[in-house]
Amino acid sequence: MAQLRAMDGKDIGCSDWQLLDQDRISAFADATGDHADIHVRPDSAAAQELGSTIAHGFLTLSLLPSMIYAFLPGVEGYTGLNSGLDRVRFISPVPVGSRVRGRFTLDRLKEVPTGGLALRLSATVEIEGQTRPALVAIWLNRFIQSKSA
């Protein structure tokens, strides 16, 4: 827990790049039922207008957990839970074949009366080679004490 407290108010890391290829985009479309042409049909008018298919915004958003795991420490005796998202903004479309990564700041860490911790993180998903990000969001998390602890 001390390691987590030391990160309060600081940039905590940047993930490795992740490839968003057509197979991954199509698998997300299958999982969610969102088969809009702009995501799965490179020959569609919408994809032609943008130059390619694009990743779903929610696919990009769903990568946040895998992006942060490398450097956000777990807390012994606690379980991490999503509490929600605030101010999610999809800034730039992510063209098929792009690589994205997450950059995170721990804006606030506070103890809650139930004995857990509440975290407020700023998250930015960057697109390799572009100056504008794919998305920005405030991500809310909690660490609750495990019953076995």
Short mmCIF file of N, CA and C in Angstrom, two decimals:
data_model
loop_
_atom_site.label_atom_id
_atom_site.label_comp_id
_atom_site.label_asym_id
_atom_site.label_seq_id
_atom_site.Cartn_x
_atom_site.Cartn_y
_atom_site.Cartn_z
N MET A 1 0.81 -1.19 0.00
CA MET A 1 0.00 0.00 0.00
C MET A 1 0.87 1.26 0.00
N ALA A 2 2.02 1.18 0.63
CA ALA A 2 2.93 2.33 0.66
C ALA A 2 3.37 2.71 -0.75
N GLN A 3 3.60 1.70 -1.58
CA GLN A 3 4.01 1.96 -2.97
C GLN A 3 2.91 2.72 -3.71
N LEU A 4 1.68 2.35 -3.49
CA LEU A 4 0.56 3.03 -4.12
C LEU A 4 0.42 4.46 -3.59
N ARG A 5 0.56 4.64 -2.30
CA ARG A 5 0.46 5.99 -1.72
C ARG A 5 1.55 6.91 -2.27
N ALA A 6 2.72 6.36 -2.54
CA ALA A 6 3.82 7.17 -3.07
C ALA A 6 3.52 7.68 -4.48
N MET A 7 2.57 7.06 -5.17
CA MET A 7 2.21 7.47 -6.53
C MET A 7 1.15 8.56 -6.56
N ASP A 8 0.53 8.86 -5.42
CA ASP A 8 -0.56 9.82 -5.36
C ASP A 8 -0.13 11.17 -5.94
N GLY A 9 -0.89 11.64 -6.93
CA GLY A 9 -0.62 12.93 -7.55
C GLY A 9 0.47 12.90 -8.61
N LYS A 10 0.89 11.71 -9.01
CA LYS A 10 2.02 11.60 -9.95
C LYS A 10 1.64 10.84 -11.22
N ASP A 11 2.43 11.11 -12.27
CA ASP A 11 2.36 10.26 -13.46
C ASP A 11 2.87 8.89 -13.04
N ILE A 12 2.09 7.85 -13.35
CA ILE A 12 2.49 6.53 -12.87
C ILE A 12 3.00 5.60 -13.95
N GLY A 13 2.83 5.98 -15.22
CA GLY A 13 3.42 5.13 -16.23
C GLY A 13 2.75 5.22 -17.58
N CYS A 14 3.43 4.58 -18.52
CA CYS A 14 2.98 4.49 -19.90
C CYS A 14 3.13 3.04 -20.33
N SER A 15 2.10 2.47 -20.89
CA SER A 15 2.12 1.05 -21.25
C SER A 15 2.92 0.80 -22.52
N ASP A 16 3.11 -0.46 -22.81
CA ASP A 16 3.66 -0.86 -24.10
C ASP A 16 2.60 -0.62 -25.18
N TRP A 17 3.07 -0.57 -26.42
CA TRP A 17 2.16 -0.41 -27.55
C TRP A 17 1.37 -1.69 -27.76
N GLN A 18 0.10 -1.55 -28.17
CA GLN A 18 -0.76 -2.68 -28.52
C GLN A 18 -1.29 -2.45 -29.93
N LEU A 19 -1.22 -3.48 -30.75
CA LEU A 19 -1.68 -3.40 -32.14
C LEU A 19 -3.19 -3.61 -32.21
N LEU A 20 -3.86 -2.74 -32.95
CA LEU A 20 -5.28 -2.92 -33.23
C LEU A 20 -5.44 -3.27 -34.70
N ASP A 21 -5.31 -4.56 -34.98
CA ASP A 21 -5.44 -5.04 -36.36
C ASP A 21 -6.90 -5.42 -36.64
N GLN A 22 -7.19 -5.76 -37.89
CA GLN A 22 -8.58 -6.05 -38.26
C GLN A 22 -9.12 -7.27 -37.51
N ASP A 23 -8.28 -8.27 -37.26
CA ASP A 23 -8.75 -9.44 -36.52
C ASP A 23 -9.23 -9.05 -35.13
N ARG A 24 -8.50 -8.20 -34.46
CA ARG A 24 -8.88 -7.78 -33.11
C ARG A 24 -10.15 -6.93 -33.14
N ILE A 25 -10.24 -6.05 -34.12
CA ILE A 25 -11.43 -5.21 -34.26
C ILE A 25 -12.65 -6.07 -34.57
N SER A 26 -12.50 -7.03 -35.47
CA SER A 26 -13.61 -7.92 -35.83
C SER A 26 -14.03 -8.80 -34.66
N ALA A 27 -13.06 -9.27 -33.87
CA ALA A 27 -13.38 -10.07 -32.68
C ALA A 27 -14.19 -9.24 -31.69
N PHE A 28 -13.83 -7.97 -31.53
CA PHE A 28 -14.60 -7.09 -30.64
C PHE A 28 -16.01 -6.89 -31.20
N ALA A 29 -16.12 -6.72 -32.51
CA ALA A 29 -17.44 -6.59 -33.13
C ALA A 29 -18.29 -7.83 -32.85
N ASP A 30 -17.69 -9.00 -32.96
CA ASP A 30 -18.41 -10.25 -32.67
C ASP A 30 -18.83 -10.32 -31.21
N ALA A 31 -17.95 -9.91 -30.31
CA ALA A 31 -18.23 -9.98 -28.87
C ALA A 31 -19.34 -9.02 -28.46
N THR A 32 -19.43 -7.88 -29.13
CA THR A 32 -20.40 -6.85 -28.72
C THR A 32 -21.62 -6.75 -29.63
N GLY A 33 -21.55 -7.38 -30.80
CA GLY A 33 -22.65 -7.27 -31.75
C GLY A 33 -22.65 -5.97 -32.54
N ASP A 34 -21.58 -5.20 -32.43
CA ASP A 34 -21.46 -3.93 -33.16
C ASP A 34 -20.68 -4.17 -34.44
N HIS A 35 -21.41 -4.50 -35.50
CA HIS A 35 -20.78 -4.80 -36.79
C HIS A 35 -20.95 -3.64 -37.78
N ALA A 36 -20.89 -2.42 -37.29
CA ALA A 36 -21.02 -1.26 -38.17
C ALA A 36 -19.95 -1.34 -39.26
N ASP A 37 -20.34 -0.96 -40.46
CA ASP A 37 -19.43 -1.05 -41.61
C ASP A 37 -18.09 -0.38 -41.36
N ILE A 38 -18.08 0.74 -40.67
CA ILE A 38 -16.85 1.49 -40.44
C ILE A 38 -15.81 0.67 -39.67
N HIS A 39 -16.28 -0.36 -38.97
CA HIS A 39 -15.38 -1.21 -38.19
C HIS A 39 -14.99 -2.51 -38.90
N VAL A 40 -15.89 -3.06 -39.70
CA VAL A 40 -15.65 -4.42 -40.22
C VAL A 40 -15.63 -4.55 -41.74
N ARG A 41 -15.98 -3.50 -42.46
CA ARG A 41 -16.00 -3.59 -43.92
C ARG A 41 -15.07 -2.56 -44.55
N PRO A 42 -13.84 -2.95 -44.85
CA PRO A 42 -12.89 -2.00 -45.46
C PRO A 42 -13.39 -1.40 -46.77
N ASP A 43 -14.29 -2.10 -47.46
CA ASP A 43 -14.80 -1.62 -48.74
C ASP A 43 -16.01 -0.69 -48.60
N SER A 44 -16.46 -0.44 -47.37
CA SER A 44 -17.64 0.41 -47.17
C SER A 44 -17.32 1.87 -47.47
N ALA A 45 -18.35 2.62 -47.77
CA ALA A 45 -18.18 4.05 -48.06
C ALA A 45 -17.58 4.78 -46.86
N ALA A 46 -18.06 4.43 -45.67
CA ALA A 46 -17.55 5.10 -44.46
C ALA A 46 -16.06 4.84 -44.28
N ALA A 47 -15.65 3.59 -44.46
CA ALA A 47 -14.23 3.25 -44.31
C ALA A 47 -13.41 3.91 -45.42
N GLN A 48 -13.95 3.95 -46.61
CA GLN A 48 -13.24 4.58 -47.72
C GLN A 48 -13.03 6.07 -47.44
N GLU A 49 -14.03 6.71 -46.86
CA GLU A 49 -13.92 8.14 -46.55
C GLU A 49 -12.80 8.41 -45.55
N LEU A 50 -12.65 7.53 -44.55
CA LEU A 50 -11.60 7.69 -43.54
C LEU A 50 -10.27 7.06 -43.96
N GLY A 51 -10.28 6.30 -45.02
CA GLY A 51 -9.05 5.68 -45.50
C GLY A 51 -8.87 4.24 -45.03
N SER A 52 -9.67 3.80 -44.06
CA SER A 52 -9.61 2.42 -43.57
C SER A 52 -10.73 2.21 -42.57
N THR A 53 -10.89 0.98 -42.15
CA THR A 53 -11.77 0.75 -41.02
C THR A 53 -11.11 1.35 -39.78
N ILE A 54 -11.91 1.55 -38.74
CA ILE A 54 -11.38 2.09 -37.49
C ILE A 54 -11.81 1.20 -36.33
N ALA A 55 -11.04 1.24 -35.27
CA ALA A 55 -11.38 0.51 -34.05
C ALA A 55 -12.59 1.15 -33.39
N HIS A 56 -13.40 0.34 -32.75
CA HIS A 56 -14.51 0.85 -31.94
C HIS A 56 -13.93 1.71 -30.81
N GLY A 57 -14.59 2.79 -30.50
CA GLY A 57 -14.16 3.58 -29.35
C GLY A 57 -14.17 2.76 -28.07
N PHE A 58 -15.19 1.90 -27.93
CA PHE A 58 -15.29 1.09 -26.73
C PHE A 58 -14.23 -0.01 -26.69
N LEU A 59 -13.73 -0.44 -27.83
CA LEU A 59 -12.59 -1.37 -27.83
C LEU A 59 -11.37 -0.66 -27.25
N THR A 60 -11.12 0.54 -27.71
CA THR A 60 -9.98 1.31 -27.21
C THR A 60 -10.13 1.54 -25.71
N LEU A 61 -11.32 1.91 -25.27
CA LEU A 61 -11.58 2.13 -23.84
C LEU A 61 -11.37 0.85 -23.04
N SER A 62 -11.78 -0.28 -23.59
CA SER A 62 -11.68 -1.55 -22.87
C SER A 62 -10.24 -2.02 -22.66
N LEU A 63 -9.30 -1.40 -23.33
CA LEU A 63 -7.89 -1.77 -23.17
C LEU A 63 -7.25 -1.16 -21.93
N LEU A 64 -7.91 -0.21 -21.29
CA LEU A 64 -7.30 0.46 -20.13
C LEU A 64 -6.79 -0.52 -19.07
N PRO A 65 -7.56 -1.53 -18.66
CA PRO A 65 -7.02 -2.44 -17.64
C PRO A 65 -5.73 -3.13 -18.07
N SER A 66 -5.69 -3.65 -19.29
CA SER A 66 -4.48 -4.35 -19.73
C SER A 66 -3.30 -3.39 -19.86
N MET A 67 -3.58 -2.13 -20.11
CA MET A 67 -2.51 -1.15 -20.24
C MET A 67 -1.91 -0.76 -18.89
N ILE A 68 -2.71 -0.75 -17.85
CA ILE A 68 -2.22 -0.26 -16.56
C ILE A 68 -1.62 -1.37 -15.69
N TYR A 69 -1.94 -2.62 -15.97
CA TYR A 69 -1.48 -3.71 -15.10
C TYR A 69 0.03 -3.78 -14.94
N ALA A 70 0.77 -3.35 -15.92
CA ALA A 70 2.23 -3.48 -15.87
C ALA A 70 2.86 -2.63 -14.77
N PHE A 71 2.21 -1.56 -14.37
CA PHE A 71 2.89 -0.66 -13.43
C PHE A 71 2.04 -0.18 -12.26
N LEU A 72 0.75 -0.51 -12.22
CA LEU A 72 -0.04 -0.18 -11.04
C LEU A 72 0.02 -1.38 -10.10
N PRO A 73 0.61 -1.21 -8.93
CA PRO A 73 0.79 -2.36 -8.06
C PRO A 73 -0.53 -2.84 -7.46
N GLY A 74 -0.60 -4.14 -7.26
CA GLY A 74 -1.71 -4.68 -6.49
C GLY A 74 -1.46 -4.35 -5.03
N VAL A 75 -2.47 -4.50 -4.22
CA VAL A 75 -2.33 -4.24 -2.78
C VAL A 75 -2.67 -5.55 -2.07
N GLU A 76 -1.69 -6.09 -1.38
CA GLU A 76 -1.88 -7.36 -0.67
C GLU A 76 -3.08 -7.27 0.27
N GLY A 77 -3.97 -8.26 0.16
CA GLY A 77 -5.15 -8.29 1.02
C GLY A 77 -6.32 -7.49 0.50
N TYR A 78 -6.16 -6.91 -0.70
CA TYR A 78 -7.22 -6.10 -1.29
C TYR A 78 -7.52 -6.58 -2.71
N THR A 79 -8.74 -6.33 -3.13
CA THR A 79 -9.18 -6.64 -4.48
C THR A 79 -9.51 -5.33 -5.19
N GLY A 80 -9.02 -5.18 -6.42
CA GLY A 80 -9.32 -3.97 -7.19
C GLY A 80 -10.63 -4.10 -7.95
N LEU A 81 -11.41 -3.03 -7.96
CA LEU A 81 -12.69 -2.99 -8.66
C LEU A 81 -12.82 -1.68 -9.44
N ASN A 82 -13.44 -1.77 -10.61
CA ASN A 82 -13.81 -0.55 -11.33
C ASN A 82 -14.97 0.11 -10.60
N SER A 83 -14.91 1.42 -10.45
CA SER A 83 -16.04 2.17 -9.88
C SER A 83 -16.78 2.94 -10.96
N GLY A 84 -16.10 3.25 -12.05
CA GLY A 84 -16.75 3.98 -13.13
C GLY A 84 -15.78 4.84 -13.90
N LEU A 85 -16.35 5.61 -14.80
CA LEU A 85 -15.59 6.52 -15.65
C LEU A 85 -16.28 7.88 -15.65
N ASP A 86 -15.50 8.92 -15.68
CA ASP A 86 -16.01 10.28 -15.82
C ASP A 86 -15.35 10.91 -17.04
N ARG A 87 -16.07 11.78 -17.70
CA ARG A 87 -15.51 12.59 -18.78
C ARG A 87 -14.74 11.79 -19.82
N VAL A 88 -15.33 10.73 -20.31
CA VAL A 88 -14.71 9.97 -21.39
C VAL A 88 -14.92 10.74 -22.69
N ARG A 89 -13.83 10.97 -23.42
CA ARG A 89 -13.91 11.66 -24.70
C ARG A 89 -13.11 10.88 -25.73
N PHE A 90 -13.77 10.55 -26.84
CA PHE A 90 -13.09 9.90 -27.96
C PHE A 90 -12.62 11.02 -28.89
N ILE A 91 -11.33 11.27 -28.89
CA ILE A 91 -10.76 12.43 -29.57
C ILE A 91 -10.48 12.14 -31.04
N SER A 92 -9.79 11.04 -31.32
CA SER A 92 -9.38 10.71 -32.68
C SER A 92 -9.72 9.26 -32.99
N PRO A 93 -10.18 8.98 -34.21
CA PRO A 93 -10.40 7.58 -34.58
C PRO A 93 -9.07 6.83 -34.65
N VAL A 94 -9.13 5.54 -34.39
CA VAL A 94 -7.94 4.68 -34.43
C VAL A 94 -8.02 3.82 -35.69
N PRO A 95 -7.25 4.16 -36.73
CA PRO A 95 -7.29 3.37 -37.96
C PRO A 95 -6.78 1.95 -37.74
N VAL A 96 -7.35 1.01 -38.48
CA VAL A 96 -6.90 -0.37 -38.43
C VAL A 96 -5.38 -0.41 -38.66
N GLY A 97 -4.70 -1.27 -37.93
CA GLY A 97 -3.25 -1.39 -38.06
C GLY A 97 -2.46 -0.44 -37.17
N SER A 98 -3.16 0.42 -36.44
CA SER A 98 -2.48 1.37 -35.54
C SER A 98 -2.05 0.67 -34.26
N ARG A 99 -1.06 1.28 -33.62
CA ARG A 99 -0.66 0.83 -32.29
C ARG A 99 -1.04 1.93 -31.30
N VAL A 100 -1.56 1.49 -30.16
CA VAL A 100 -1.99 2.42 -29.11
C VAL A 100 -1.32 2.05 -27.79
N ARG A 101 -1.22 3.05 -26.92
CA ARG A 101 -0.70 2.79 -25.57
C ARG A 101 -1.41 3.73 -24.60
N GLY A 102 -1.38 3.34 -23.33
CA GLY A 102 -2.02 4.14 -22.30
C GLY A 102 -1.01 4.88 -21.45
N ARG A 103 -1.36 6.10 -21.09
CA ARG A 103 -0.55 6.92 -20.19
C ARG A 103 -1.46 7.32 -19.03
N PHE A 104 -0.96 7.15 -17.79
CA PHE A 104 -1.81 7.29 -16.61
C PHE A 104 -1.19 8.19 -15.55
N THR A 105 -2.06 8.94 -14.88
CA THR A 105 -1.70 9.74 -13.72
C THR A 105 -2.65 9.36 -12.59
N LEU A 106 -2.10 9.14 -11.40
CA LEU A 106 -2.93 8.90 -10.22
C LEU A 106 -3.26 10.27 -9.63
N ASP A 107 -4.43 10.78 -9.97
CA ASP A 107 -4.83 12.12 -9.54
C ASP A 107 -5.12 12.20 -8.05
N ARG A 108 -5.72 11.14 -7.54
CA ARG A 108 -6.11 11.18 -6.13
C ARG A 108 -6.24 9.76 -5.59
N LEU A 109 -5.76 9.60 -4.38
CA LEU A 109 -5.88 8.35 -3.64
C LEU A 109 -6.40 8.71 -2.26
N LYS A 110 -7.50 8.10 -1.87
CA LYS A 110 -8.00 8.40 -0.52
C LYS A 110 -8.55 7.14 0.12
N GLU A 111 -8.43 7.10 1.42
CA GLU A 111 -9.00 5.99 2.18
C GLU A 111 -10.49 6.24 2.34
N VAL A 112 -11.25 5.16 2.27
CA VAL A 112 -12.70 5.26 2.44
C VAL A 112 -13.08 4.64 3.78
N PRO A 113 -14.20 5.07 4.35
CA PRO A 113 -14.57 4.62 5.69
C PRO A 113 -14.66 3.10 5.87
N THR A 114 -14.93 2.38 4.80
CA THR A 114 -15.05 0.92 4.90
C THR A 114 -13.70 0.23 4.96
N GLY A 115 -12.64 0.99 4.92
CA GLY A 115 -11.30 0.41 5.01
C GLY A 115 -10.61 0.22 3.68
N GLY A 116 -11.25 0.58 2.60
CA GLY A 116 -10.64 0.45 1.29
C GLY A 116 -9.99 1.73 0.82
N LEU A 117 -9.61 1.74 -0.43
CA LEU A 117 -8.99 2.90 -1.06
C LEU A 117 -9.77 3.27 -2.31
N ALA A 118 -9.93 4.55 -2.55
CA ALA A 118 -10.55 5.05 -3.78
C ALA A 118 -9.47 5.73 -4.61
N LEU A 119 -9.40 5.38 -5.89
CA LEU A 119 -8.41 5.95 -6.79
C LEU A 119 -9.11 6.71 -7.91
N ARG A 120 -8.55 7.85 -8.26
CA ARG A 120 -9.00 8.63 -9.41
C ARG A 120 -7.80 8.76 -10.33
N LEU A 121 -7.92 8.19 -11.53
CA LEU A 121 -6.82 8.17 -12.50
C LEU A 121 -7.19 8.96 -13.74
N SER A 122 -6.24 9.71 -14.27
CA SER A 122 -6.39 10.30 -15.60
C SER A 122 -5.76 9.32 -16.58
N ALA A 123 -6.53 8.98 -17.61
CA ALA A 123 -6.06 8.03 -18.61
C ALA A 123 -6.09 8.68 -19.99
N THR A 124 -5.01 8.50 -20.73
CA THR A 124 -4.93 8.96 -22.11
C THR A 124 -4.46 7.80 -22.96
N VAL A 125 -5.19 7.51 -24.04
CA VAL A 125 -4.74 6.48 -24.98
C VAL A 125 -4.17 7.19 -26.19
N GLU A 126 -2.89 6.97 -26.41
CA GLU A 126 -2.16 7.61 -27.51
C GLU A 126 -2.12 6.68 -28.72
N ILE A 127 -2.07 7.29 -29.90
CA ILE A 127 -1.93 6.56 -31.16
C ILE A 127 -0.53 6.82 -31.68
N GLU A 128 0.20 5.77 -31.96
CA GLU A 128 1.58 5.91 -32.42
C GLU A 128 1.63 6.78 -33.68
N GLY A 129 2.49 7.80 -33.66
CA GLY A 129 2.69 8.66 -34.82
C GLY A 129 1.68 9.80 -34.93
N GLN A 130 0.77 9.92 -33.98
CA GLN A 130 -0.21 11.01 -34.02
C GLN A 130 -0.06 11.88 -32.78
N THR A 131 -0.34 13.15 -32.94
CA THR A 131 -0.23 14.06 -31.80
C THR A 131 -1.51 14.07 -30.96
N ARG A 132 -2.65 13.87 -31.60
CA ARG A 132 -3.92 13.85 -30.86
C ARG A 132 -4.20 12.44 -30.35
N PRO A 133 -4.65 12.31 -29.11
CA PRO A 133 -4.91 10.99 -28.56
C PRO A 133 -6.19 10.36 -29.11
N ALA A 134 -6.31 9.07 -28.92
CA ALA A 134 -7.54 8.37 -29.27
C ALA A 134 -8.64 8.73 -28.27
N LEU A 135 -8.27 8.75 -26.99
CA LEU A 135 -9.26 9.07 -25.97
C LEU A 135 -8.60 9.60 -24.72
N VAL A 136 -9.39 10.30 -23.94
CA VAL A 136 -9.01 10.74 -22.60
C VAL A 136 -10.18 10.41 -21.68
N ALA A 137 -9.86 10.06 -20.43
CA ALA A 137 -10.92 9.71 -19.49
C ALA A 137 -10.42 9.85 -18.06
N ILE A 138 -11.35 10.04 -17.17
CA ILE A 138 -11.09 9.92 -15.73
C ILE A 138 -11.62 8.54 -15.35
N TRP A 139 -10.77 7.73 -14.74
CA TRP A 139 -11.11 6.34 -14.41
C TRP A 139 -11.12 6.20 -12.90
N LEU A 140 -12.21 5.73 -12.37
CA LEU A 140 -12.39 5.58 -10.93
C LEU A 140 -12.27 4.11 -10.55
N ASN A 141 -11.48 3.84 -9.53
CA ASN A 141 -11.25 2.47 -9.06
C ASN A 141 -11.31 2.42 -7.55
N ARG A 142 -11.50 1.23 -7.04
CA ARG A 142 -11.47 1.00 -5.59
C ARG A 142 -10.65 -0.24 -5.30
N PHE A 143 -10.00 -0.20 -4.17
CA PHE A 143 -9.41 -1.41 -3.60
C PHE A 143 -10.22 -1.70 -2.34
N ILE A 144 -10.85 -2.88 -2.32
CA ILE A 144 -11.62 -3.27 -1.13
C ILE A 144 -10.89 -4.42 -0.44
N GLN A 145 -11.03 -4.47 0.86
CA GLN A 145 -10.34 -5.50 1.62
C GLN A 145 -10.93 -6.87 1.27
N SER A 146 -10.04 -7.82 0.95
CA SER A 146 -10.47 -9.17 0.64
C SER A 146 -10.98 -9.85 1.90
N LYS A 147 -12.00 -10.67 1.77
CA LYS A 147 -12.56 -11.36 2.93
C LYS A 147 -11.56 -12.32 3.55
N SER A 148 -10.64 -12.82 2.74
CA SER A 148 -9.66 -13.78 3.26
C SER A 148 -8.50 -13.09 3.97
N ALA A 149 -8.46 -11.75 3.90
CA ALA A 149 -7.34 -11.02 4.51
C ALA A 149 -7.52 -10.85 6.00
#
